[in-house]
Amino acid sequence: MTLRGRLTAAFLVVVLGPVLLGALFVASTVAAVDRSRSTERLAVAASAVRTSVDALCQQLRATADAVALTADPAVAAAQLVGRGLAAAVLITDVTGRVSYVSPGAPTAPWRDCAGLANGETNGPAGGTTGPTNGETNGSVSPVRALAAQVDLRDRSGTLLGTVTAAHLVDPAFVARLAAVTGVAVTLLDSGASAARVTHTTESREVRDAVLAAASTVDGERVTETTDGRYVRRIGPSDAQPLPLVLSVPSEQPPGLHATLAGVVVLAALLAVLSAWRLARVTTRPLVELAGAVDRVAQGDLTARVPVRSRDELGRLAAAFNRMTRETGSYVAALTSNRDQLRGHLGVLGDTLASTHDLQRILRVILHSAIGATGARAGAVLLVEAGGVLVAQCTEGLDGRWPEDDPDGPSTLRVPVGVGVVGAVAATGEPQRGRVEPAEAPSGEPRCRTYVAVPFAAPGGAAAAPSASSTPTDDANAAAALGVLALYDRLGADEFDDDDLATLRTFAGHAAVAVDNVRVHEEAQRLSLTDPLTGLWNYRYLRESIRREVERASRFGRMLSILALDLDRFKDVNDTYGHAAGDTVLAEFARRVRGEIREVDLAFRQGGEEFVLLLPETDARGAAIVAERLGAVVRETPIAVEADAGPVLVTVSVGIAVYPDNGSTGREVLEAADDALYAAKAAGRDTYRVAEVRPDVVTRELPVLAGAVTPSDGLPRAGQHVQVSREPGGPARSESAVCVPESSPAGPTDARPDPAGDPPDSAGGGPDAARPGSGGGASSGPHPPRQSRGR
């Protein structure tokens, strides 16, 4: 059994023992108190029954005496019965013959209050004496009345007969006894057994159980039924001639045992949880220490034990950690088989070079380099734009920064040519040595010893893993991709030549990994661009249009889509050849890039068909862009081969706006295609704006005639603008927001001018919507887009 199990068992014994004893004590105490109180109640009830029956018998004797002392007993008996002092009066002579009986007298047998041997007296039936044993034909007859008998004598004392006064024993009589005593009362047919019942106040549910319990009791002892009632028999006796059974319900709380069992179970569960928690907290440091010892025994000297407290176990864990650290230092200092380790790491580097997760590769390389050289810390830095080395991953640099230095290992940035790593990147020559505290380079972590090796793209001089190569010229410095630097070797004062050679190997792997990642990114970019024009291809169009529609919907902005098609381009191919056609397409793409903003996207959909996405641009701004594109293509012929001469082409444009022309990107693009067909049908070299769908709900924003562009310069969805242009004619706007053509908020304010030049006086010239100005189609956050420089 484990230590944790033993502690758990001990805790459960300590906790559950008193809980179980307490539950048993409570149960037994409650049961004893309940039985004592119930027995006391039954004793009081029995005394009350005897008192009540005795009082009734005295009343009947007094009634019989009053009848016997009168001159006319019959008249006196009738008067006393009429007053309710008795239910009936029976007068007999010395021979036992009935001389008078009250009308409606109870039938026999009557039970005598004097407690006769046979327990019964004469009744009125037929004027004969009742059976001496209370039985007729072998059956038990129930008691009908309670009677008191006195002698009837004359004045000389001669016995003339007897006078018997009786009181009816019926359910009402039994109910009065139950009311007087406060318990349930049952009158039995005979005192000999409890098998038959005459009258009872017990409910049907408990009657059988009460009678069954009463039949097992001799005398007036108290017994208990199976359903929790206490039962006592009284009589017949001299003081109480009636055979009665008294019962009271148990005062024990219902469900006491179930409650106690639940309490015990709940206490057991809490005890188990507490014991498990206590044992776990107590044994966890020991388990961790045992596991760490096993790991060290298997050769893992990096095993550490968390120090969770300052007690004996905490001090033991701290001592173990110090021991493993010192042992690791000694093992690292004594390790001499570096060549075999470098061979394994070379295989590891070749494997990592096939992965495209640069951060993961660099972390593995840095960790392996630290493990191979026994360094305490290290960093991998890559050269980024602006000639700055930026740390991509670090290890062990915590606590190596001046307290007043706001930067840390996460912001390690060193300009090329500054400090140790900056000089390595600038010269392409590795360096190692010791740093004096007064000579610590600014912006780099504090250390005692260091080694730094540059790495460059495969084929560059700085990437050669040979220890004899020492690149120093500017070309090598320019080819450097980054620097791999390690600090403070374990178990030695300085890094040696073996460490430098090992680090060169890891630097070569890092160079291959960085180059592979960049090649992969370039291949991914090429898969999304058209090789002829350099624009985004149709594959990226589907992704971008979905993204831009979601963005416009989320921020409540507009998105314009322009579908462009070179007019009669087939004639160019047929007349000048496909090479000339390719030249025309490439030049057209170049001009398109020159007329759109950085945030706009240009795509080659296929053949001579192109698509433009203009985020946060309404129909008016899109129309200005379309007019500008038509002018820049129409006004300057495209030069092809020398013998072919310049080629004059024109472009037709279809314009659609989200959300006016569709609720999805596909619908808006189809609307732009329909508008393009309309422009073709109108004679080409023009543009058309798609009609607003009747099912699209638009909201007009009231704008005064002299209003200016909104403060944020962005068009709002719901502001519908219809713009059309006849071939060779000026742009014509039909807007839901009426703005005079001479107003300052005219079409020239719809799109910005990047150069900041004022719009021309006509308001619709080709320079009126240059990208980048403060007009209505400003830029916003966006993934990498096609720009004019691409």
mmCIF file of C-alpha atoms in Angstrom, residues 1-344:
data_model
loop_
_atom_site.group_PDB
_atom_site.id
_atom_site.type_symbol
_atom_site.label_atom_id
_atom_site.label_comp_id
_atom_site.label_asym_id
_atom_site.label_seq_id
_atom_site.Cartn_x
_atom_site.Cartn_y
_atom_site.Cartn_z
ATOM 1 C CA MET A 1 0.000 0.000 0.000
ATOM 2 C CA THR A 2 1.349 3.399 -0.946
ATOM 3 C CA LEU A 3 2.046 6.186 1.491
ATOM 4 C CA ARG A 4 -0.850 8.180 0.066
ATOM 5 C CA GLY A 5 -3.173 5.203 0.632
ATOM 6 C CA ARG A 6 -2.015 4.739 4.196
ATOM 7 C CA LEU A 7 -2.501 8.422 4.975
ATOM 8 C CA THR A 8 -5.949 8.350 3.401
ATOM 9 C CA ALA A 9 -6.971 5.265 5.374
ATOM 10 C CA ALA A 10 -5.692 6.745 8.619
ATOM 11 C CA PHE A 11 -7.558 9.976 8.058
ATOM 12 C CA LEU A 12 -10.778 8.097 7.240
ATOM 13 C CA VAL A 13 -10.483 6.015 10.416
ATOM 14 C CA VAL A 14 -9.884 9.099 12.526
ATOM 15 C CA VAL A 15 -12.767 11.030 10.965
ATOM 16 C CA LEU A 16 -15.377 8.363 10.203
ATOM 17 C CA GLY A 17 -15.013 6.560 13.574
ATOM 18 C CA PRO A 18 -16.437 9.435 15.647
ATOM 19 C CA VAL A 19 -19.026 10.155 12.946
ATOM 20 C CA LEU A 20 -20.350 6.576 13.020
ATOM 21 C CA LEU A 21 -20.317 6.449 16.839
ATOM 22 C CA GLY A 22 -22.100 9.791 16.975
ATOM 23 C CA ALA A 23 -24.743 8.614 14.522
ATOM 24 C CA LEU A 24 -25.343 5.414 16.531
ATOM 25 C CA PHE A 25 -25.501 7.406 19.771
ATOM 26 C CA VAL A 26 -28.002 9.861 18.308
ATOM 27 C CA ALA A 27 -30.155 7.063 16.914
ATOM 28 C CA SER A 28 -30.161 5.064 20.148
ATOM 29 C CA THR A 29 -30.725 8.151 22.294
ATOM 30 C CA VAL A 30 -33.626 9.355 20.173
ATOM 31 C CA ALA A 31 -35.170 5.873 20.201
ATOM 32 C CA ALA A 32 -34.771 5.551 23.992
ATOM 33 C CA VAL A 33 -36.208 8.995 24.650
ATOM 34 C CA ASP A 34 -39.090 8.328 22.280
ATOM 35 C CA ARG A 35 -39.915 4.974 23.954
ATOM 36 C CA SER A 36 -39.680 6.528 27.409
ATOM 37 C CA ARG A 37 -41.986 9.378 26.503
ATOM 38 C CA SER A 38 -44.449 7.065 24.757
ATOM 39 C CA THR A 39 -44.479 4.676 27.718
ATOM 40 C CA GLU A 40 -45.128 7.610 30.025
ATOM 41 C CA ARG A 41 -47.980 8.793 27.828
ATOM 42 C CA LEU A 42 -49.526 5.317 27.833
ATOM 43 C CA ALA A 43 -49.198 5.099 31.633
ATOM 44 C CA VAL A 44 -50.941 8.444 32.027
ATOM 45 C CA ALA A 45 -53.602 7.329 29.563
ATOM 46 C CA ALA A 46 -54.160 4.050 31.456
ATOM 47 C CA SER A 47 -54.556 5.972 34.701
ATOM 48 C CA ALA A 48 -57.006 8.306 33.008
ATOM 49 C CA VAL A 49 -59.009 5.338 31.682
ATOM 50 C CA ARG A 50 -59.204 3.771 35.127
ATOM 51 C CA THR A 51 -60.228 7.069 36.656
ATOM 52 C CA SER A 52 -62.898 7.614 34.008
ATOM 53 C CA VAL A 53 -64.285 4.090 34.285
ATOM 54 C CA ASP A 54 -64.220 4.276 38.099
ATOM 55 C CA ALA A 55 -66.067 7.587 38.048
ATOM 56 C CA LEU A 56 -68.659 6.078 35.720
ATOM 57 C CA CYS A 57 -69.084 3.058 37.965
ATOM 58 C CA GLN A 58 -69.551 5.261 41.066
ATOM 59 C CA GLN A 59 -72.184 7.197 39.172
ATOM 60 C CA LEU A 60 -73.964 3.972 38.256
ATOM 61 C CA ARG A 61 -73.818 2.728 41.882
ATOM 62 C CA ALA A 62 -75.204 6.023 43.090
ATOM 63 C CA THR A 63 -78.017 5.694 40.575
ATOM 64 C CA ALA A 64 -78.763 2.120 41.637
ATOM 65 C CA ASP A 65 -78.746 3.136 45.335
ATOM 66 C CA ALA A 66 -81.144 5.984 44.625
ATOM 67 C CA VAL A 67 -83.538 3.584 42.908
ATOM 68 C CA ALA A 68 -83.245 1.011 45.724
ATOM 69 C CA LEU A 69 -83.997 3.575 48.452
ATOM 70 C CA THR A 70 -87.219 4.892 46.924
ATOM 71 C CA ALA A 71 -90.680 3.603 47.675
ATOM 72 C CA ASP A 72 -91.455 3.216 43.995
ATOM 73 C CA PRO A 73 -88.244 1.961 42.298
ATOM 74 C CA ALA A 74 -89.754 1.858 38.848
ATOM 75 C CA VAL A 75 -90.704 5.527 38.908
ATOM 76 C CA ALA A 76 -87.334 6.523 40.336
ATOM 77 C CA ALA A 77 -85.532 4.441 37.700
ATOM 78 C CA ALA A 78 -87.423 6.134 34.890
ATOM 79 C CA GLN A 79 -86.596 9.579 36.317
ATOM 80 C CA LEU A 80 -82.896 8.822 36.705
ATOM 81 C CA VAL A 81 -82.635 7.370 33.206
ATOM 82 C CA GLY A 82 -84.435 10.405 31.884
ATOM 83 C CA ARG A 83 -81.863 12.645 33.549
ATOM 84 C CA GLY A 84 -79.047 10.701 31.750
ATOM 85 C CA LEU A 85 -77.500 9.319 34.924
ATOM 86 C CA ALA A 86 -77.768 5.825 33.429
ATOM 87 C CA ALA A 87 -78.651 4.319 30.106
ATOM 88 C CA ALA A 88 -80.941 1.686 31.693
ATOM 89 C CA VAL A 89 -82.046 0.348 35.065
ATOM 90 C CA LEU A 90 -82.823 -3.318 35.660
ATOM 91 C CA ILE A 91 -84.781 -4.496 38.763
ATOM 92 C CA THR A 92 -85.012 -8.213 39.585
ATOM 93 C CA ASP A 93 -86.525 -10.147 42.488
ATOM 94 C CA VAL A 94 -84.791 -12.685 44.677
ATOM 95 C CA THR A 95 -85.528 -15.405 42.146
ATOM 96 C CA GLY A 96 -83.791 -13.457 39.390
ATOM 97 C CA ARG A 97 -87.008 -12.620 37.574
ATOM 98 C CA VAL A 98 -86.993 -9.163 35.986
ATOM 99 C CA SER A 99 -89.613 -6.978 37.564
ATOM 100 C CA TYR A 100 -88.616 -3.742 35.723
ATOM 101 C CA VAL A 101 -86.312 -2.802 32.905
ATOM 102 C CA SER A 102 -85.919 0.585 31.244
ATOM 103 C CA PRO A 103 -87.259 0.843 27.716
ATOM 104 C CA GLY A 104 -84.454 0.511 25.098
ATOM 105 C CA ALA A 105 -82.045 -1.073 27.514
ATOM 106 C CA PRO A 106 -78.802 -2.440 25.974
ATOM 107 C CA THR A 107 -78.720 -6.087 25.165
ATOM 108 C CA ALA A 108 -76.646 -8.518 27.170
ATOM 109 C CA PRO A 109 -73.949 -9.022 28.186
ATOM 110 C CA TRP A 110 -73.366 -6.261 30.710
ATOM 111 C CA ARG A 111 -69.944 -5.985 32.303
ATOM 112 C CA ASP A 112 -70.149 -5.533 36.081
ATOM 113 C CA CYS A 113 -68.111 -2.708 37.595
ATOM 114 C CA ALA A 114 -67.514 -4.822 40.709
ATOM 115 C CA GLY A 115 -65.317 -7.161 38.729
ATOM 116 C CA LEU A 116 -67.296 -10.388 39.261
ATOM 117 C CA ALA A 117 -65.577 -13.641 38.676
ATOM 118 C CA ASN A 118 -67.468 -14.251 35.490
ATOM 119 C CA GLY A 119 -67.080 -10.619 34.474
ATOM 120 C CA GLU A 120 -70.781 -10.279 33.500
ATOM 121 C CA THR A 121 -74.180 -9.644 35.140
ATOM 122 C CA ASN A 122 -77.799 -10.221 34.226
ATOM 123 C CA GLY A 123 -79.131 -8.508 31.181
ATOM 124 C CA PRO A 124 -82.640 -7.643 30.046
ATOM 125 C CA ALA A 125 -82.920 -10.308 27.351
ATOM 126 C CA GLY A 126 -85.980 -12.346 28.138
ATOM 127 C CA GLY A 127 -85.585 -11.525 31.787
ATOM 128 C CA THR A 128 -83.133 -14.383 32.284
ATOM 129 C CA THR A 129 -79.703 -14.502 33.723
ATOM 130 C CA GLY A 130 -76.827 -14.033 31.211
ATOM 131 C CA PRO A 131 -74.248 -16.731 30.645
ATOM 132 C CA THR A 132 -71.737 -17.008 33.408
ATOM 133 C CA ASN A 133 -68.715 -17.229 31.135
ATOM 134 C CA GLY A 134 -69.735 -14.597 28.580
ATOM 135 C CA GLU A 135 -70.085 -17.147 25.760
ATOM 136 C CA THR A 136 -73.043 -18.413 23.813
ATOM 137 C CA ASN A 137 -72.733 -21.483 21.574
ATOM 138 C CA GLY A 138 -68.947 -21.236 21.803
ATOM 139 C CA SER A 139 -68.713 -17.643 20.506
ATOM 140 C CA VAL A 140 -67.546 -14.528 22.314
ATOM 141 C CA SER A 141 -70.152 -11.780 22.703
ATOM 142 C CA PRO A 142 -69.002 -8.189 22.850
ATOM 143 C CA VAL A 143 -69.696 -6.113 25.951
ATOM 144 C CA ARG A 144 -72.803 -4.013 25.444
ATOM 145 C CA ALA A 145 -72.936 -2.076 28.694
ATOM 146 C CA LEU A 146 -71.088 -1.336 31.906
ATOM 147 C CA ALA A 147 -73.266 -1.996 34.988
ATOM 148 C CA ALA A 148 -73.302 -1.445 38.789
ATOM 149 C CA GLN A 149 -75.530 -3.680 40.926
ATOM 150 C CA VAL A 150 -76.919 -3.077 44.486
ATOM 151 C CA ASP A 151 -79.316 -5.056 46.707
ATOM 152 C CA LEU A 152 -82.969 -4.024 46.967
ATOM 153 C CA ARG A 153 -84.218 -4.357 50.629
ATOM 154 C CA ASP A 154 -87.221 -3.308 52.544
ATOM 155 C CA ARG A 155 -87.116 -1.202 55.711
ATOM 156 C CA SER A 156 -86.561 -4.223 57.860
ATOM 157 C CA GLY A 157 -83.547 -5.218 55.765
ATOM 158 C CA THR A 158 -85.123 -8.163 54.039
ATOM 159 C CA LEU A 159 -83.619 -8.840 50.597
ATOM 160 C CA LEU A 160 -86.204 -8.153 47.931
ATOM 161 C CA GLY A 161 -84.018 -8.390 44.847
ATOM 162 C CA THR A 162 -81.357 -6.362 43.016
ATOM 163 C CA VAL A 163 -81.168 -3.023 41.206
ATOM 164 C CA THR A 164 -78.684 -2.761 38.313
ATOM 165 C CA ALA A 165 -77.824 0.581 36.644
ATOM 166 C CA ALA A 166 -76.103 0.281 33.228
ATOM 167 C CA HIS A 167 -74.233 2.646 30.883
ATOM 168 C CA LEU A 168 -74.084 1.910 27.177
ATOM 169 C CA VAL A 169 -70.666 0.832 25.827
ATOM 170 C CA ASP A 170 -70.664 1.993 22.198
ATOM 171 C CA PRO A 171 -68.300 3.840 19.755
ATOM 172 C CA ALA A 172 -69.210 7.149 21.374
ATOM 173 C CA PHE A 173 -68.166 5.795 24.770
ATOM 174 C CA VAL A 174 -64.836 4.608 23.338
ATOM 175 C CA ALA A 175 -64.349 7.941 21.551
ATOM 176 C CA ARG A 176 -64.896 9.802 24.864
ATOM 177 C CA LEU A 177 -62.273 7.647 26.501
ATOM 178 C CA ALA A 178 -59.847 8.433 23.618
ATOM 179 C CA ALA A 179 -60.603 12.147 23.982
ATOM 180 C CA VAL A 180 -60.000 12.054 27.735
ATOM 181 C CA THR A 181 -56.740 10.109 27.481
ATOM 182 C CA GLY A 182 -55.325 11.648 24.280
ATOM 183 C CA VAL A 183 -54.461 8.223 22.818
ATOM 184 C CA ALA A 184 -56.137 5.764 20.478
ATOM 185 C CA VAL A 185 -58.475 3.331 22.326
ATOM 186 C CA THR A 186 -59.662 -0.088 21.172
ATOM 187 C CA LEU A 187 -62.329 -2.165 23.014
ATOM 188 C CA LEU A 188 -61.798 -5.919 22.571
ATOM 189 C CA ASP A 189 -64.575 -8.494 22.465
ATOM 190 C CA SER A 190 -62.985 -10.460 25.273
ATOM 191 C CA GLY A 191 -60.102 -9.996 27.599
ATOM 192 C CA ALA A 192 -58.740 -13.384 26.686
ATOM 193 C CA SER A 193 -57.385 -12.405 23.245
ATOM 194 C CA ALA A 194 -56.992 -9.454 20.926
ATOM 195 C CA ALA A 195 -58.304 -11.172 17.822
ATOM 196 C CA ARG A 196 -61.677 -9.458 17.721
ATOM 197 C CA VAL A 197 -62.573 -5.795 18.113
ATOM 198 C CA THR A 198 -65.830 -4.250 19.273
ATOM 199 C CA HIS A 199 -65.100 -0.544 18.997
ATOM 200 C CA THR A 200 -61.889 1.340 18.183
ATOM 201 C CA THR A 201 -60.569 4.780 17.320
ATOM 202 C CA GLU A 202 -57.614 3.361 15.412
ATOM 203 C CA SER A 203 -57.362 4.027 11.683
ATOM 204 C CA ARG A 204 -57.677 1.153 9.272
ATOM 205 C CA GLU A 205 -54.016 1.482 8.272
ATOM 206 C CA VAL A 206 -52.623 0.750 11.736
ATOM 207 C CA ARG A 207 -55.472 -1.329 13.331
ATOM 208 C CA ASP A 208 -54.140 -4.719 12.320
ATOM 209 C CA ALA A 209 -50.606 -3.883 13.398
ATOM 210 C CA VAL A 210 -51.862 -2.626 16.795
ATOM 211 C CA LEU A 211 -53.970 -5.758 17.403
ATOM 212 C CA ALA A 212 -51.102 -8.000 16.338
ATOM 213 C CA ALA A 213 -48.747 -6.272 18.760
ATOM 214 C CA ALA A 214 -51.369 -6.362 21.571
ATOM 215 C CA SER A 215 -51.889 -10.110 21.145
ATOM 216 C CA THR A 216 -48.229 -10.720 21.948
ATOM 217 C CA VAL A 217 -48.288 -8.846 25.284
ATOM 218 C CA ASP A 218 -49.100 -10.377 28.663
ATOM 219 C CA GLY A 219 -50.287 -8.004 31.350
ATOM 220 C CA GLU A 220 -49.902 -4.278 30.891
ATOM 221 C CA ARG A 221 -46.455 -4.147 29.339
ATOM 222 C CA VAL A 222 -45.707 -1.750 26.475
ATOM 223 C CA THR A 223 -44.766 -3.083 23.048
ATOM 224 C CA GLU A 224 -44.007 -1.503 19.674
ATOM 225 C CA THR A 225 -45.546 -2.139 16.264
ATOM 226 C CA THR A 226 -43.618 -2.443 13.029
ATOM 227 C CA ASP A 227 -44.809 0.975 11.887
ATOM 228 C CA GLY A 228 -43.536 2.797 14.962
ATOM 229 C CA ARG A 229 -46.561 2.872 17.328
ATOM 230 C CA TYR A 230 -46.444 1.958 21.034
ATOM 231 C CA VAL A 231 -49.218 -0.337 22.385
ATOM 232 C CA ARG A 232 -50.409 -1.173 25.949
ATOM 233 C CA ARG A 233 -53.257 -3.410 27.144
ATOM 234 C CA ILE A 234 -55.293 -2.598 30.306
ATOM 235 C CA GLY A 235 -58.041 -4.661 31.917
ATOM 236 C CA PRO A 236 -60.104 -6.404 32.568
ATOM 237 C CA SER A 237 -59.330 -6.043 36.277
ATOM 238 C CA ASP A 238 -60.997 -5.107 39.529
ATOM 239 C CA ALA A 239 -60.338 -1.445 38.937
ATOM 240 C CA GLN A 240 -61.081 -1.512 35.208
ATOM 241 C CA PRO A 241 -63.412 -4.260 33.958
ATOM 242 C CA LEU A 242 -63.209 -3.438 30.235
ATOM 243 C CA PRO A 243 -60.589 -5.125 27.937
ATOM 244 C CA LEU A 244 -58.934 -2.099 26.286
ATOM 245 C CA VAL A 245 -55.883 -1.532 24.078
ATOM 246 C CA LEU A 246 -54.176 1.879 24.116
ATOM 247 C CA SER A 247 -51.713 3.064 21.436
ATOM 248 C CA VAL A 248 -49.807 6.222 20.643
ATOM 249 C CA PRO A 249 -47.704 7.101 17.576
ATOM 250 C CA SER A 250 -43.964 7.377 17.892
ATOM 251 C CA GLU A 251 -42.635 10.901 18.394
ATOM 252 C CA GLN A 252 -39.418 10.001 16.669
ATOM 253 C CA PRO A 253 -38.808 12.333 13.687
ATOM 254 C CA PRO A 254 -39.836 10.671 10.412
ATOM 255 C CA GLY A 255 -36.921 9.436 8.344
ATOM 256 C CA LEU A 256 -34.487 9.792 11.236
ATOM 257 C CA HIS A 257 -32.525 6.708 10.303
ATOM 258 C CA ALA A 258 -32.469 7.687 6.645
ATOM 259 C CA THR A 259 -31.290 11.161 7.626
ATOM 260 C CA LEU A 260 -28.584 9.747 9.856
ATOM 261 C CA ALA A 261 -27.539 7.359 7.086
ATOM 262 C CA GLY A 262 -27.384 10.267 4.636
ATOM 263 C CA VAL A 263 -25.343 12.299 7.095
ATOM 264 C CA VAL A 264 -22.950 9.414 7.538
ATOM 265 C CA VAL A 265 -22.647 8.915 3.762
ATOM 266 C CA LEU A 266 -22.112 12.652 3.201
ATOM 267 C CA ALA A 267 -19.551 12.762 5.977
ATOM 268 C CA ALA A 268 -17.849 9.755 4.444
ATOM 269 C CA LEU A 269 -17.689 11.442 1.028
ATOM 270 C CA LEU A 270 -16.341 14.656 2.532
ATOM 271 C CA ALA A 271 -13.874 12.661 4.562
ATOM 272 C CA VAL A 272 -12.726 10.754 1.476
ATOM 273 C CA LEU A 273 -12.272 13.972 -0.484
ATOM 274 C CA SER A 274 -10.516 15.666 2.401
ATOM 275 C CA ALA A 275 -8.340 12.644 3.014
ATOM 276 C CA TRP A 276 -7.451 12.392 -0.664
ATOM 277 C CA ARG A 277 -6.661 16.088 -0.842
ATOM 278 C CA LEU A 278 -4.629 16.054 2.369
ATOM 279 C CA ALA A 279 -2.755 12.925 1.349
ATOM 280 C CA ARG A 280 -2.108 14.344 -2.110
ATOM 281 C CA VAL A 281 -0.806 17.640 -0.739
ATOM 282 C CA THR A 282 1.323 15.805 1.780
ATOM 283 C CA THR A 283 2.758 13.207 -0.577
ATOM 284 C CA ARG A 284 2.947 15.298 -3.771
ATOM 285 C CA PRO A 285 6.436 16.695 -2.997
ATOM 286 C CA LEU A 286 7.625 13.197 -2.182
ATOM 287 C CA VAL A 287 6.140 11.808 -5.413
ATOM 288 C CA GLU A 288 7.752 14.606 -7.421
ATOM 289 C CA LEU A 289 11.048 14.026 -5.677
ATOM 290 C CA ALA A 290 10.842 10.281 -6.321
ATOM 291 C CA GLY A 291 10.021 10.888 -9.984
ATOM 292 C CA ALA A 292 12.892 13.332 -10.327
ATOM 293 C CA VAL A 293 15.239 10.851 -8.698
ATOM 294 C CA ASP A 294 14.137 8.182 -11.177
ATOM 295 C CA ARG A 295 14.741 10.589 -14.059
ATOM 296 C CA VAL A 296 18.199 11.438 -12.764
ATOM 297 C CA ALA A 297 18.935 7.729 -12.318
ATOM 298 C CA GLN A 298 18.013 7.293 -15.987
ATOM 299 C CA GLY A 299 20.440 10.051 -16.994
ATOM 300 C CA ASP A 300 18.127 13.092 -17.178
ATOM 301 C CA LEU A 301 20.078 15.734 -15.291
ATOM 302 C CA THR A 302 17.576 18.453 -16.210
ATOM 303 C CA ALA A 303 15.040 17.009 -13.761
ATOM 304 C CA ARG A 304 13.883 19.594 -11.231
ATOM 305 C CA VAL A 305 11.540 19.429 -8.272
ATOM 306 C CA PRO A 306 9.160 22.346 -7.652
ATOM 307 C CA VAL A 307 9.840 24.003 -4.292
ATOM 308 C CA ARG A 308 6.293 24.402 -2.946
ATOM 309 C CA SER A 309 6.986 25.251 0.701
ATOM 310 C CA ARG A 310 9.694 26.195 3.156
ATOM 311 C CA ASP A 311 9.392 23.153 5.369
ATOM 312 C CA GLU A 312 11.649 20.103 5.429
ATOM 313 C CA LEU A 313 10.261 18.839 2.114
ATOM 314 C CA GLY A 314 10.844 22.240 0.514
ATOM 315 C CA ARG A 315 14.433 22.326 1.710
ATOM 316 C CA LEU A 316 14.918 18.784 0.432
ATOM 317 C CA ALA A 317 13.572 19.778 -2.991
ATOM 318 C CA ALA A 318 15.821 22.848 -3.127
ATOM 319 C CA ALA A 319 18.860 20.755 -2.172
ATOM 320 C CA PHE A 320 17.977 18.198 -4.851
ATOM 321 C CA ASN A 321 17.670 20.941 -7.462
ATOM 322 C CA ARG A 322 21.083 22.327 -6.504
ATOM 323 C CA MET A 323 22.562 18.846 -6.682
ATOM 324 C CA THR A 324 21.145 18.162 -10.153
ATOM 325 C CA ARG A 325 22.303 21.549 -11.423
ATOM 326 C CA GLU A 326 25.826 20.995 -10.171
ATOM 327 C CA THR A 327 25.837 17.434 -11.483
ATOM 328 C CA GLY A 328 24.668 18.668 -14.856
ATOM 329 C CA SER A 329 27.457 21.242 -14.884
ATOM 330 C CA TYR A 330 30.043 18.594 -14.115
ATOM 331 C CA VAL A 331 28.659 16.204 -16.752
ATOM 332 C CA ALA A 332 28.545 18.984 -19.353
ATOM 333 C CA ALA A 333 32.118 19.986 -18.504
ATOM 334 C CA LEU A 334 33.366 16.392 -18.810
ATOM 335 C CA THR A 335 31.522 15.535 -22.025
ATOM 336 C CA SER A 336 34.024 15.176 -24.849
ATOM 337 C CA ASN A 337 32.168 13.273 -27.563
ATOM 338 C CA ARG A 338 31.045 16.382 -29.483
ATOM 339 C CA ASP A 339 31.627 14.961 -32.995
ATOM 340 C CA GLN A 340 29.031 12.252 -32.569
ATOM 341 C CA LEU A 341 26.599 14.785 -31.106
ATOM 342 C CA ARG A 342 27.157 17.125 -34.076
ATOM 343 C CA GLY A 343 26.428 14.258 -36.463
ATOM 344 C CA HIS A 344 23.090 13.578 -34.751
#
